[in-house]
Amino acid sequence: MPIPSYVNLGSLTRVIALEAKWRAEDDFPSDQAWADEVERVLSHLQVHGQFQKYLSRLRGNANQRD
C-alpha cells in the first residue's frame, strides 16, 4: 500500500519508509497530522542520538514499527 499522495513526509520519516517492510502492509501514515507527529518523535530520537538505534525496527513490519 502506498503512502497517500496527499501526505508529505518529513526527512526522517522518508528515511524509514525507504526500505520499510510495512509499506506493503498498510498506508502509514494515513494523514498529515499523523505524519507530522511521527516526524516530531523521530526528531526527538535523532536529537538524543537514538535514531540509528531504532532504525531497523522502524523499517520492520507494521507491528515492529508501532
C-alpha atoms as a PDB file:
ATOM      1  CA  MET A   1       0.000   0.000   0.000  1.00  0.00           C
ATOM      2  CA  PRO A   2       1.500   3.320  -0.923  1.00  0.00           C
ATOM      3  CA  ILE A   3       1.662   6.299   1.371  1.00  0.00           C
ATOM      4  CA  PRO A   4      -1.269   8.538   0.382  1.00  0.00           C
ATOM      5  CA  SER A   5      -0.271  11.187  -2.165  1.00  0.00           C
ATOM      6  CA  TYR A   6      -1.706  13.979  -0.014  1.00  0.00           C
ATOM      7  CA  VAL A   7       0.670  13.166   2.892  1.00  0.00           C
ATOM      8  CA  ASN A   8       4.036  14.929   2.887  1.00  0.00           C
ATOM      9  CA  LEU A   9       6.659  13.002   4.819  1.00  0.00           C
ATOM     10  CA  GLY A  10       9.383  14.670   6.801  1.00  0.00           C
ATOM     11  CA  SER A  11      13.023  13.851   6.088  1.00  0.00           C
ATOM     12  CA  LEU A  12      13.370  11.269   8.876  1.00  0.00           C
ATOM     13  CA  THR A  13      10.100   9.556   8.028  1.00  0.00           C
ATOM     14  CA  ARG A  14      11.292   9.288   4.414  1.00  0.00           C
ATOM     15  CA  VAL A  15      14.461   7.572   5.675  1.00  0.00           C
ATOM     16  CA  ILE A  16      12.495   4.886   7.494  1.00  0.00           C
ATOM     17  CA  ALA A  17       9.945   4.495   4.691  1.00  0.00           C
ATOM     18  CA  LEU A  18      12.620   3.999   2.039  1.00  0.00           C
ATOM     19  CA  GLU A  19      13.244   0.332   2.855  1.00  0.00           C
ATOM     20  CA  ALA A  20      10.349  -0.378   5.189  1.00  0.00           C
ATOM     21  CA  LYS A  21       8.582  -3.747   5.153  1.00  0.00           C
ATOM     22  CA  TRP A  22       5.398  -2.114   6.494  1.00  0.00           C
ATOM     23  CA  ARG A  23       4.841  -0.241   3.210  1.00  0.00           C
ATOM     24  CA  ALA A  24       3.328  -3.457   1.840  1.00  0.00           C
ATOM     25  CA  GLU A  25       1.099  -3.849   4.912  1.00  0.00           C
ATOM     26  CA  ASP A  26      -0.655  -0.533   5.462  1.00  0.00           C
ATOM     27  CA  ASP A  27      -0.883   3.102   4.398  1.00  0.00           C
ATOM     28  CA  PHE A  28       1.018   4.528   7.371  1.00  0.00           C
ATOM     29  CA  PRO A  29       0.963   7.444   7.912  1.00  0.00           C
ATOM     30  CA  SER A  30      -2.556   7.832   6.607  1.00  0.00           C
ATOM     31  CA  ASP A  31      -2.955  11.578   7.194  1.00  0.00           C
ATOM     32  CA  GLN A  32      -0.815  14.676   7.557  1.00  0.00           C
ATOM     33  CA  ALA A  33      -1.347  15.121  11.293  1.00  0.00           C
ATOM     34  CA  TRP A  34      -0.077  11.588  11.910  1.00  0.00           C
ATOM     35  CA  ALA A  35       2.924  12.159   9.595  1.00  0.00           C
ATOM     36  CA  ASP A  36       3.796  15.377  11.416  1.00  0.00           C
ATOM     37  CA  GLU A  37       3.604  13.705  14.835  1.00  0.00           C
ATOM     38  CA  VAL A  38       5.789  10.802  13.698  1.00  0.00           C
ATOM     39  CA  GLU A  39       8.372  13.277  12.394  1.00  0.00           C
ATOM     40  CA  ARG A  40       8.401  15.050  15.774  1.00  0.00           C
ATOM     41  CA  VAL A  41       9.045  11.774  17.580  1.00  0.00           C
ATOM     42  CA  LEU A  42      11.785  10.799  15.127  1.00  0.00           C
ATOM     43  CA  SER A  43      13.383  14.235  15.507  1.00  0.00           C
ATOM     44  CA  HIS A  44      13.436  13.731  19.271  1.00  0.00           C
ATOM     45  CA  LEU A  45      15.208  10.393  18.781  1.00  0.00           C
ATOM     46  CA  GLN A  46      17.739  11.998  16.464  1.00  0.00           C
ATOM     47  CA  VAL A  47      18.495  14.918  18.791  1.00  0.00           C
ATOM     48  CA  HIS A  48      19.233  12.421  21.558  1.00  0.00           C
ATOM     49  CA  GLY A  49      21.391  10.201  19.347  1.00  0.00           C
ATOM     50  CA  GLN A  50      18.937   7.291  19.300  1.00  0.00           C
ATOM     51  CA  PHE A  51      17.542   7.362  15.747  1.00  0.00           C
ATOM     52  CA  GLN A  52      20.050   4.852  14.310  1.00  0.00           C
ATOM     53  CA  LYS A  53      19.450   2.523  17.257  1.00  0.00           C
ATOM     54  CA  TYR A  54      15.780   2.142  16.303  1.00  0.00           C
ATOM     55  CA  LEU A  55      16.070   2.424  12.512  1.00  0.00           C
ATOM     56  CA  SER A  56      15.962  -1.298  11.700  1.00  0.00           C
ATOM     57  CA  ARG A  57      12.879  -1.823  13.855  1.00  0.00           C
ATOM     58  CA  LEU A  58      11.187   1.245  12.384  1.00  0.00           C
ATOM     59  CA  ARG A  59      11.743  -0.288   8.943  1.00  0.00           C
ATOM     60  CA  GLY A  60      10.374  -3.661  10.033  1.00  0.00           C
ATOM     61  CA  ASN A  61       6.814  -4.877   9.715  1.00  0.00           C
ATOM     62  CA  ALA A  62       3.866  -2.815  10.977  1.00  0.00           C
ATOM     63  CA  ASN A  63       3.932  -4.474  14.424  1.00  0.00           C
ATOM     64  CA  GLN A  64       7.606  -3.635  14.921  1.00  0.00           C
ATOM     65  CA  ARG A  65       7.092  -0.064  13.733  1.00  0.00           C
ATOM     66  CA  ASP A  66       4.128   0.542  16.018  1.00  0.00           C
END
